[in-house]
Every structure is written in structure tokens, then in C-alpha cells.
């Protein structure tokens, strides 16, 4: 009972703070990748493997309550925000269902969802069905799931050799499945490549010339686009060959229109 009361308090806090997370993300023109899955599927361990952020990874109910956000660069240079969400459980007490689902509304704003499954758990098929059902209840239907969800078959290191090989072979033959071990790192590079592929979209190639007055923007350009080349001019200006998304291009154009010292200080932040 004490554990449930503690969970209620923590869930209420998460519901209060999730709006702050969203407001923060809306200011950043990056795609969002959300990890979802059953408790103990290895989401936080995978998050750690990908980001090196040292997020709590425990064999424990609701070990991850406050969705953790990290900005990271994909192998092909695209910057994304990775979000680790609260784990699913079966037979959740009725009075906790609403708060639990409220924390998962983070997922609705994600551009890509990584559904992490523990393939060493004999109940993983039923657990997967629970996750998909709740995602469906949140508004992510089966058709949308086809292009928005990657199934991450985790913990292949715990399988016997025959089962391991069968899982890897099946994953290799599917566009929507990647088999990994968050512990050993097996398959993670292939997963990252697939994430990059899904989020590549259409990137615009252009040359951005920053005057001396606009140089405070240079760190923003490096953080928010793929910089393929740089040329420093004698007059102090800098030309950058970049690739960036439509949203990033619009944000850069807006920032280039700012001229006051106060606003330039805001750019750097």
C-alpha cells in the first residue's frame, strides 16, 4: 500500500511537469524519438547505450517515472531528442490508470517510437499486445504504427544460440524490427542507422554566410544542421555549407533576421 501511495504522488508530479518538457521541446526544431515498452524490457539500458547519459536502469516497477530527455546526433548527422518513458505493467490499479496514461501522452508528440521488447521473457508477446493496445487507445492506430514504430527486440544476449540466430534472421528480414542487446551493444548500430533512415526526410542543401555581427549564430548552426564545409573570409564572415530540414531552415531564417545585441544573446542561449 505504501508503494502505491508513493507511486500516486510521483505520477501526479510527472503529470504536472510534462507540460514543461513539451514547452521546452517546442523551442527546439528536432525530431523526437520515444522509447516505450514493458517494465524491465530494458528501455533505460538501451537509452544509456545510445546516449551514454547514465539514466537510472533498475529492475523495478516505474523506475523511470519522469520522462528523460537527451539531445543526440544520429550517425548521419541529424540531431534528435530521445525520450525515455515510464514502463508499462499489466493489471495496473484502476485509480492509477489515468495518471499513467497522462505520462504516456509524451509519445503522441514523438516522430518515431521505439517499442522495446524483452525477447527473453516468455510473456513478451502478450506484453507487446498490451503496449500496442494502449498506444491505440492514445490514438496511434495500426496503420500509423507501420511507419511510426520500430520494434526493438532486446536482450538477444540472453537467448540460446539457436533462438538468437532465429531472432536475428527474422529481424533482418523486416523493415520494422531491429534485434539488439542493450547490454553488449549487438545490433545497436543497425538500429541507429534505421532511425537515421526513418528521420532523414528531405534535407535542404544550402550555403549560409554569417557576417561578423551574426557570428554568435555559428554554434546554433553547428548544433542544428549538418555542416559539410566551412570557409572563413578575410572580412571576418564565415560561409557554411549545410544540410537542414525545412523547420530548421525556417528557424535559421528567423534568427538571421534578428539584429539587436539583446536578441543575439538570446540566440546563443
PDB file of C-alpha atoms in Angstrom, residues 54-259:
ATOM      1  CA  UNK A  54      23.631   7.254 -17.229  1.00  0.00           C
ATOM      2  CA  UNK A  55      19.853   7.178 -16.772  1.00  0.00           C
ATOM      3  CA  UNK A  56      18.586   5.025 -13.906  1.00  0.00           C
ATOM      4  CA  UNK A  57      18.250   1.414 -15.053  1.00  0.00           C
ATOM      5  CA  UNK A  58      16.605  -0.729 -12.392  1.00  0.00           C
ATOM      6  CA  UNK A  59      14.661  -3.978 -12.270  1.00  0.00           C
ATOM      7  CA  UNK A  60      11.831  -2.128 -10.607  1.00  0.00           C
ATOM      8  CA  UNK A  61       8.252  -1.008 -11.167  1.00  0.00           C
ATOM      9  CA  UNK A  62       8.113   2.544 -12.526  1.00  0.00           C
ATOM     10  CA  UNK A  63      11.866   3.017 -12.161  1.00  0.00           C
ATOM     11  CA  UNK A  64      11.561   5.660 -14.882  1.00  0.00           C
ATOM     12  CA  UNK A  65       8.717   7.985 -13.962  1.00  0.00           C
ATOM     13  CA  UNK A  66       9.835  11.391 -15.160  1.00  0.00           C
ATOM     14  CA  UNK A  67      10.419  11.055 -18.927  1.00  0.00           C
ATOM     15  CA  UNK A  68      14.092  11.654 -19.515  1.00  0.00           C
ATOM     16  CA  UNK A  69      15.142  13.736 -22.493  1.00  0.00           C
ATOM     17  CA  UNK A  70      18.520  13.851 -24.210  1.00  0.00           C
ATOM     18  CA  UNK A  71      19.615  15.591 -27.369  1.00  0.00           C
ATOM     19  CA  UNK A  72      21.864  13.440 -29.537  1.00  0.00           C
ATOM     20  CA  UNK A  73      23.284  13.215 -33.050  1.00  0.00           C
ATOM     21  CA  UNK A  74      22.490  10.254 -35.263  1.00  0.00           C
ATOM     22  CA  UNK A  75      25.208   8.559 -37.360  1.00  0.00           C
ATOM     23  CA  UNK A  76      24.287  10.614 -40.450  1.00  0.00           C
ATOM     24  CA  UNK A  77      24.467  13.883 -38.515  1.00  0.00           C
ATOM     25  CA  UNK A  78      20.789  14.557 -37.751  1.00  0.00           C
ATOM     26  CA  UNK A  79      20.094  15.891 -34.261  1.00  0.00           C
ATOM     27  CA  UNK A  80      17.160  14.293 -32.418  1.00  0.00           C
ATOM     28  CA  UNK A  81      15.650  14.300 -28.947  1.00  0.00           C
ATOM     29  CA  UNK A  82      15.471  10.876 -27.293  1.00  0.00           C
ATOM     30  CA  UNK A  83      12.777  10.391 -24.639  1.00  0.00           C
ATOM     31  CA  UNK A  84      12.690   7.508 -22.143  1.00  0.00           C
ATOM     32  CA  UNK A  85       9.147   7.000 -20.826  1.00  0.00           C
ATOM     33  CA  UNK A  86       7.577   5.148 -17.907  1.00  0.00           C
ATOM     34  CA  UNK A  87       7.349   1.372 -18.281  1.00  0.00           C
ATOM     35  CA  UNK A  88       4.084  -0.462 -18.920  1.00  0.00           C
ATOM     36  CA  UNK A  89       2.768  -3.003 -16.418  1.00  0.00           C
ATOM     37  CA  UNK A  90      -0.156  -5.409 -16.517  1.00  0.00           C
ATOM     38  CA  UNK A  91      -3.119  -5.164 -14.125  1.00  0.00           C
ATOM     39  CA  UNK A  92      -2.429  -1.544 -13.209  1.00  0.00           C
ATOM     40  CA  UNK A  93      -4.678  -0.438 -10.302  1.00  0.00           C
ATOM     41  CA  UNK A  94      -7.702   1.396 -11.722  1.00  0.00           C
ATOM     42  CA  UNK A  95      -7.046   4.610  -9.811  1.00  0.00           C
ATOM     43  CA  UNK A  96      -3.556   4.854 -11.372  1.00  0.00           C
ATOM     44  CA  UNK A  97      -4.592   4.283 -14.985  1.00  0.00           C
ATOM     45  CA  UNK A  98      -5.445   7.919 -15.806  1.00  0.00           C
ATOM     46  CA  UNK A  99      -2.215   9.323 -14.395  1.00  0.00           C
ATOM     47  CA  UNK A 100      -0.157   6.587 -16.045  1.00  0.00           C
ATOM     48  CA  UNK A 101      -1.661   7.280 -19.449  1.00  0.00           C
ATOM     49  CA  UNK A 102      -1.149  11.005 -18.959  1.00  0.00           C
ATOM     50  CA  UNK A 103       2.593  10.396 -18.707  1.00  0.00           C
ATOM     51  CA  UNK A 104       2.451   8.456 -21.972  1.00  0.00           C
ATOM     52  CA  UNK A 105       0.933  11.355 -23.877  1.00  0.00           C
ATOM     53  CA  UNK A 106       4.573  12.329 -24.450  1.00  0.00           C
ATOM     54  CA  UNK A 107       4.560   9.541 -27.023  1.00  0.00           C
ATOM     55  CA  UNK A 108       1.874  11.249 -29.113  1.00  0.00           C
ATOM     56  CA  UNK A 109       4.313  14.054 -29.912  1.00  0.00           C
ATOM     57  CA  UNK A 110       7.068  11.677 -30.990  1.00  0.00           C
ATOM     58  CA  UNK A 111       8.081  11.482 -34.641  1.00  0.00           C
ATOM     59  CA  UNK A 112       9.324   7.929 -34.119  1.00  0.00           C
ATOM     60  CA  UNK A 113       8.543   5.344 -31.425  1.00  0.00           C
ATOM     61  CA  UNK A 114      10.919   2.568 -30.379  1.00  0.00           C
ATOM     62  CA  UNK A 115       8.839  -0.270 -28.905  1.00  0.00           C
ATOM     63  CA  UNK A 116      11.369  -2.148 -26.759  1.00  0.00           C
ATOM     64  CA  UNK A 117      10.581  -5.822 -26.085  1.00  0.00           C
ATOM     65  CA  UNK A 118      12.331  -8.329 -23.817  1.00  0.00           C
ATOM     66  CA  UNK A 119      12.662 -11.315 -26.133  1.00  0.00           C
ATOM     67  CA  UNK A 120      13.914 -13.493 -23.270  1.00  0.00           C
ATOM     68  CA  UNK A 121      10.603 -13.105 -21.415  1.00  0.00           C
ATOM     69  CA  UNK A 122       8.135 -15.910 -22.257  1.00  0.00           C
ATOM     70  CA  UNK A 123       5.280 -13.408 -21.869  1.00  0.00           C
ATOM     71  CA  UNK A 124       6.731 -10.888 -24.328  1.00  0.00           C
ATOM     72  CA  UNK A 125       4.017 -11.469 -26.970  1.00  0.00           C
ATOM     73  CA  UNK A 126       1.225 -10.668 -24.507  1.00  0.00           C
ATOM     74  CA  UNK A 127       3.192  -7.689 -23.202  1.00  0.00           C
ATOM     75  CA  UNK A 128       3.630  -6.399 -26.746  1.00  0.00           C
ATOM     76  CA  UNK A 129      -0.114  -6.684 -27.320  1.00  0.00           C
ATOM     77  CA  UNK A 130      -0.732  -4.628 -24.154  1.00  0.00           C
ATOM     78  CA  UNK A 131       1.627  -1.894 -25.333  1.00  0.00           C
ATOM     79  CA  UNK A 132       0.054  -1.712 -28.796  1.00  0.00           C
ATOM     80  CA  UNK A 133      -3.434  -1.681 -27.292  1.00  0.00           C
ATOM     81  CA  UNK A 134      -2.626   1.270 -25.050  1.00  0.00           C
ATOM     82  CA  UNK A 135      -0.884   3.109 -27.890  1.00  0.00           C
ATOM     83  CA  UNK A 136      -4.040   2.508 -29.908  1.00  0.00           C
ATOM     84  CA  UNK A 137      -6.129   3.947 -27.087  1.00  0.00           C
ATOM     85  CA  UNK A 138      -3.886   7.020 -27.151  1.00  0.00           C
ATOM     86  CA  UNK A 139      -4.645   7.491 -30.839  1.00  0.00           C
ATOM     87  CA  UNK A 140      -1.848   5.641 -32.639  1.00  0.00           C
ATOM     88  CA  UNK A 141      -3.710   3.213 -34.879  1.00  0.00           C
ATOM     89  CA  UNK A 142      -2.342   0.135 -36.611  1.00  0.00           C
ATOM     90  CA  UNK A 143      -1.870   1.860 -39.966  1.00  0.00           C
ATOM     91  CA  UNK A 144       0.019   4.764 -38.408  1.00  0.00           C
ATOM     92  CA  UNK A 145       2.116   2.342 -36.364  1.00  0.00           C
ATOM     93  CA  UNK A 146       3.551   0.807 -39.540  1.00  0.00           C
ATOM     94  CA  UNK A 147       5.630   3.872 -40.358  1.00  0.00           C
ATOM     95  CA  UNK A 148       5.938   5.376 -36.881  1.00  0.00           C
ATOM     96  CA  UNK A 149       7.041   2.413 -34.741  1.00  0.00           C
ATOM     97  CA  UNK A 150      10.223   0.342 -34.822  1.00  0.00           C
ATOM     98  CA  UNK A 151      10.055  -2.827 -32.735  1.00  0.00           C
ATOM     99  CA  UNK A 152      13.319  -3.238 -30.840  1.00  0.00           C
ATOM    100  CA  UNK A 153      13.765  -6.881 -29.893  1.00  0.00           C
ATOM    101  CA  UNK A 154      16.042  -6.531 -26.892  1.00  0.00           C
ATOM    102  CA  UNK A 155      18.032  -8.938 -24.691  1.00  0.00           C
ATOM    103  CA  UNK A 156      19.108 -11.260 -27.516  1.00  0.00           C
ATOM    104  CA  UNK A 157      22.209 -11.928 -25.404  1.00  0.00           C
ATOM    105  CA  UNK A 158      20.004 -13.944 -23.034  1.00  0.00           C
ATOM    106  CA  UNK A 159      18.805 -16.337 -25.740  1.00  0.00           C
ATOM    107  CA  UNK A 160      20.338 -19.698 -26.557  1.00  0.00           C
ATOM    108  CA  UNK A 161      22.348 -19.731 -29.825  1.00  0.00           C
ATOM    109  CA  UNK A 162      19.570 -21.265 -31.907  1.00  0.00           C
ATOM    110  CA  UNK A 163      16.902 -18.830 -30.691  1.00  0.00           C
ATOM    111  CA  UNK A 164      19.365 -15.943 -31.032  1.00  0.00           C
ATOM    112  CA  UNK A 165      20.100 -16.744 -34.673  1.00  0.00           C
ATOM    113  CA  UNK A 166      16.402 -17.191 -35.484  1.00  0.00           C
ATOM    114  CA  UNK A 167      15.529 -13.825 -33.929  1.00  0.00           C
ATOM    115  CA  UNK A 168      18.373 -12.027 -35.728  1.00  0.00           C
ATOM    116  CA  UNK A 169      17.411 -13.579 -39.061  1.00  0.00           C
ATOM    117  CA  UNK A 170      13.759 -12.637 -38.661  1.00  0.00           C
ATOM    118  CA  UNK A 171      14.661  -9.066 -37.718  1.00  0.00           C
ATOM    119  CA  UNK A 172      16.971  -8.692 -40.709  1.00  0.00           C
ATOM    120  CA  UNK A 173      14.080  -9.634 -42.986  1.00  0.00           C
ATOM    121  CA  UNK A 174      11.750  -6.979 -41.573  1.00  0.00           C
ATOM    122  CA  UNK A 175      11.697  -3.230 -42.177  1.00  0.00           C
ATOM    123  CA  UNK A 176      10.061  -2.561 -38.802  1.00  0.00           C
ATOM    124  CA  UNK A 177      12.117  -4.787 -36.482  1.00  0.00           C
ATOM    125  CA  UNK A 178      15.663  -4.466 -35.167  1.00  0.00           C
ATOM    126  CA  UNK A 179      17.125  -7.066 -32.782  1.00  0.00           C
ATOM    127  CA  UNK A 180      19.615  -5.785 -30.208  1.00  0.00           C
ATOM    128  CA  UNK A 181      21.322  -6.330 -26.910  1.00  0.00           C
ATOM    129  CA  UNK A 182      21.407  -3.115 -24.922  1.00  0.00           C
ATOM    130  CA  UNK A 183      23.940  -4.790 -22.620  1.00  0.00           C
ATOM    131  CA  UNK A 184      26.504  -5.906 -25.221  1.00  0.00           C
ATOM    132  CA  UNK A 185      25.671  -3.382 -27.928  1.00  0.00           C
ATOM    133  CA  UNK A 186      24.912  -6.041 -30.536  1.00  0.00           C
ATOM    134  CA  UNK A 187      22.583  -4.682 -33.228  1.00  0.00           C
ATOM    135  CA  UNK A 188      22.558  -1.131 -31.855  1.00  0.00           C
ATOM    136  CA  UNK A 189      24.451   0.327 -34.837  1.00  0.00           C
ATOM    137  CA  UNK A 190      21.871  -1.168 -37.208  1.00  0.00           C
ATOM    138  CA  UNK A 191      19.100   0.312 -35.058  1.00  0.00           C
ATOM    139  CA  UNK A 192      20.726   3.750 -35.176  1.00  0.00           C
ATOM    140  CA  UNK A 193      21.044   3.518 -38.955  1.00  0.00           C
ATOM    141  CA  UNK A 194      17.347   2.669 -39.236  1.00  0.00           C
ATOM    142  CA  UNK A 195      16.411   5.619 -37.002  1.00  0.00           C
ATOM    143  CA  UNK A 196      18.543   7.892 -39.216  1.00  0.00           C
ATOM    144  CA  UNK A 197      16.864   6.499 -42.317  1.00  0.00           C
ATOM    145  CA  UNK A 198      13.361   6.996 -40.924  1.00  0.00           C
ATOM    146  CA  UNK A 199      14.046  10.570 -39.847  1.00  0.00           C
ATOM    147  CA  UNK A 200      16.179  11.694 -42.766  1.00  0.00           C
ATOM    148  CA  UNK A 201      13.223  13.333 -44.517  1.00  0.00           C
ATOM    149  CA  UNK A 202      14.108  15.873 -47.169  1.00  0.00           C
ATOM    150  CA  UNK A 203      17.129  17.942 -46.191  1.00  0.00           C
ATOM    151  CA  UNK A 204      17.866  21.195 -47.986  1.00  0.00           C
ATOM    152  CA  UNK A 205      21.447  21.854 -49.079  1.00  0.00           C
ATOM    153  CA  UNK A 206      22.462  25.494 -48.894  1.00  0.00           C
ATOM    154  CA  UNK A 207      25.333  27.842 -48.084  1.00  0.00           C
ATOM    155  CA  UNK A 208      24.870  30.125 -45.100  1.00  0.00           C
ATOM    156  CA  UNK A 209      27.062  33.227 -44.943  1.00  0.00           C
ATOM    157  CA  UNK A 210      27.329  34.730 -41.462  1.00  0.00           C
ATOM    158  CA  UNK A 211      28.571  38.279 -41.127  1.00  0.00           C
ATOM    159  CA  UNK A 212      30.729  39.313 -38.175  1.00  0.00           C
ATOM    160  CA  UNK A 213      27.589  40.563 -36.417  1.00  0.00           C
ATOM    161  CA  UNK A 214      25.888  37.211 -36.976  1.00  0.00           C
ATOM    162  CA  UNK A 215      28.756  35.013 -35.748  1.00  0.00           C
ATOM    163  CA  UNK A 216      27.030  34.340 -32.400  1.00  0.00           C
ATOM    164  CA  UNK A 217      24.732  32.123 -34.514  1.00  0.00           C
ATOM    165  CA  UNK A 218      27.522  29.795 -35.598  1.00  0.00           C
ATOM    166  CA  UNK A 219      27.156  27.430 -32.640  1.00  0.00           C
ATOM    167  CA  UNK A 220      23.419  27.169 -33.346  1.00  0.00           C
ATOM    168  CA  UNK A 221      24.107  26.244 -36.981  1.00  0.00           C
ATOM    169  CA  UNK A 222      26.575  23.518 -35.946  1.00  0.00           C
ATOM    170  CA  UNK A 223      24.136  22.128 -33.369  1.00  0.00           C
ATOM    171  CA  UNK A 224      21.045  22.202 -35.567  1.00  0.00           C
ATOM    172  CA  UNK A 225      22.231  21.241 -39.036  1.00  0.00           C
ATOM    173  CA  UNK A 226      24.737  19.027 -40.819  1.00  0.00           C
ATOM    174  CA  UNK A 227      27.762  21.164 -41.714  1.00  0.00           C
ATOM    175  CA  UNK A 228      29.588  19.792 -44.768  1.00  0.00           C
ATOM    176  CA  UNK A 229      32.081  22.614 -45.274  1.00  0.00           C
ATOM    177  CA  UNK A 230      33.351  25.904 -43.888  1.00  0.00           C
ATOM    178  CA  UNK A 231      35.199  28.877 -45.375  1.00  0.00           C
ATOM    179  CA  UNK A 232      36.497  31.783 -43.293  1.00  0.00           C
ATOM    180  CA  UNK A 233      36.673  35.073 -45.213  1.00  0.00           C
ATOM    181  CA  UNK A 234      39.123  37.952 -44.774  1.00  0.00           C
ATOM    182  CA  UNK A 235      36.349  40.339 -43.733  1.00  0.00           C
ATOM    183  CA  UNK A 236      35.592  38.084 -40.747  1.00  0.00           C
ATOM    184  CA  UNK A 237      32.478  36.489 -42.216  1.00  0.00           C
ATOM    185  CA  UNK A 238      32.071  32.708 -42.368  1.00  0.00           C
ATOM    186  CA  UNK A 239      30.442  30.620 -45.124  1.00  0.00           C
ATOM    187  CA  UNK A 240      28.987  27.257 -44.088  1.00  0.00           C
ATOM    188  CA  UNK A 241      27.783  24.547 -46.473  1.00  0.00           C
ATOM    189  CA  UNK A 242      24.902  22.952 -44.602  1.00  0.00           C
ATOM    190  CA  UNK A 243      22.068  20.449 -44.891  1.00  0.00           C
ATOM    191  CA  UNK A 244      18.998  21.130 -42.782  1.00  0.00           C
ATOM    192  CA  UNK A 245      15.295  20.363 -42.535  1.00  0.00           C
ATOM    193  CA  UNK A 246      12.510  22.715 -43.563  1.00  0.00           C
ATOM    194  CA  UNK A 247      11.790  23.543 -39.914  1.00  0.00           C
ATOM    195  CA  UNK A 248      15.456  24.223 -39.191  1.00  0.00           C
ATOM    196  CA  UNK A 249      15.766  26.390 -42.310  1.00  0.00           C
ATOM    197  CA  UNK A 250      12.772  28.462 -41.212  1.00  0.00           C
ATOM    198  CA  UNK A 251      14.209  28.827 -37.710  1.00  0.00           C
ATOM    199  CA  UNK A 252      17.587  29.902 -39.111  1.00  0.00           C
ATOM    200  CA  UNK A 253      15.939  32.462 -41.377  1.00  0.00           C
ATOM    201  CA  UNK A 254      14.093  33.859 -38.376  1.00  0.00           C
ATOM    202  CA  UNK A 255      17.278  34.081 -36.347  1.00  0.00           C
ATOM    203  CA  UNK A 256      19.173  35.762 -39.195  1.00  0.00           C
ATOM    204  CA  UNK A 257      16.502  38.445 -39.196  1.00  0.00           C
ATOM    205  CA  UNK A 258      17.307  39.453 -35.626  1.00  0.00           C
ATOM    206  CA  UNK A 259      19.681  42.407 -35.300  1.00  0.00           C
TER     207      UNK A 259
END
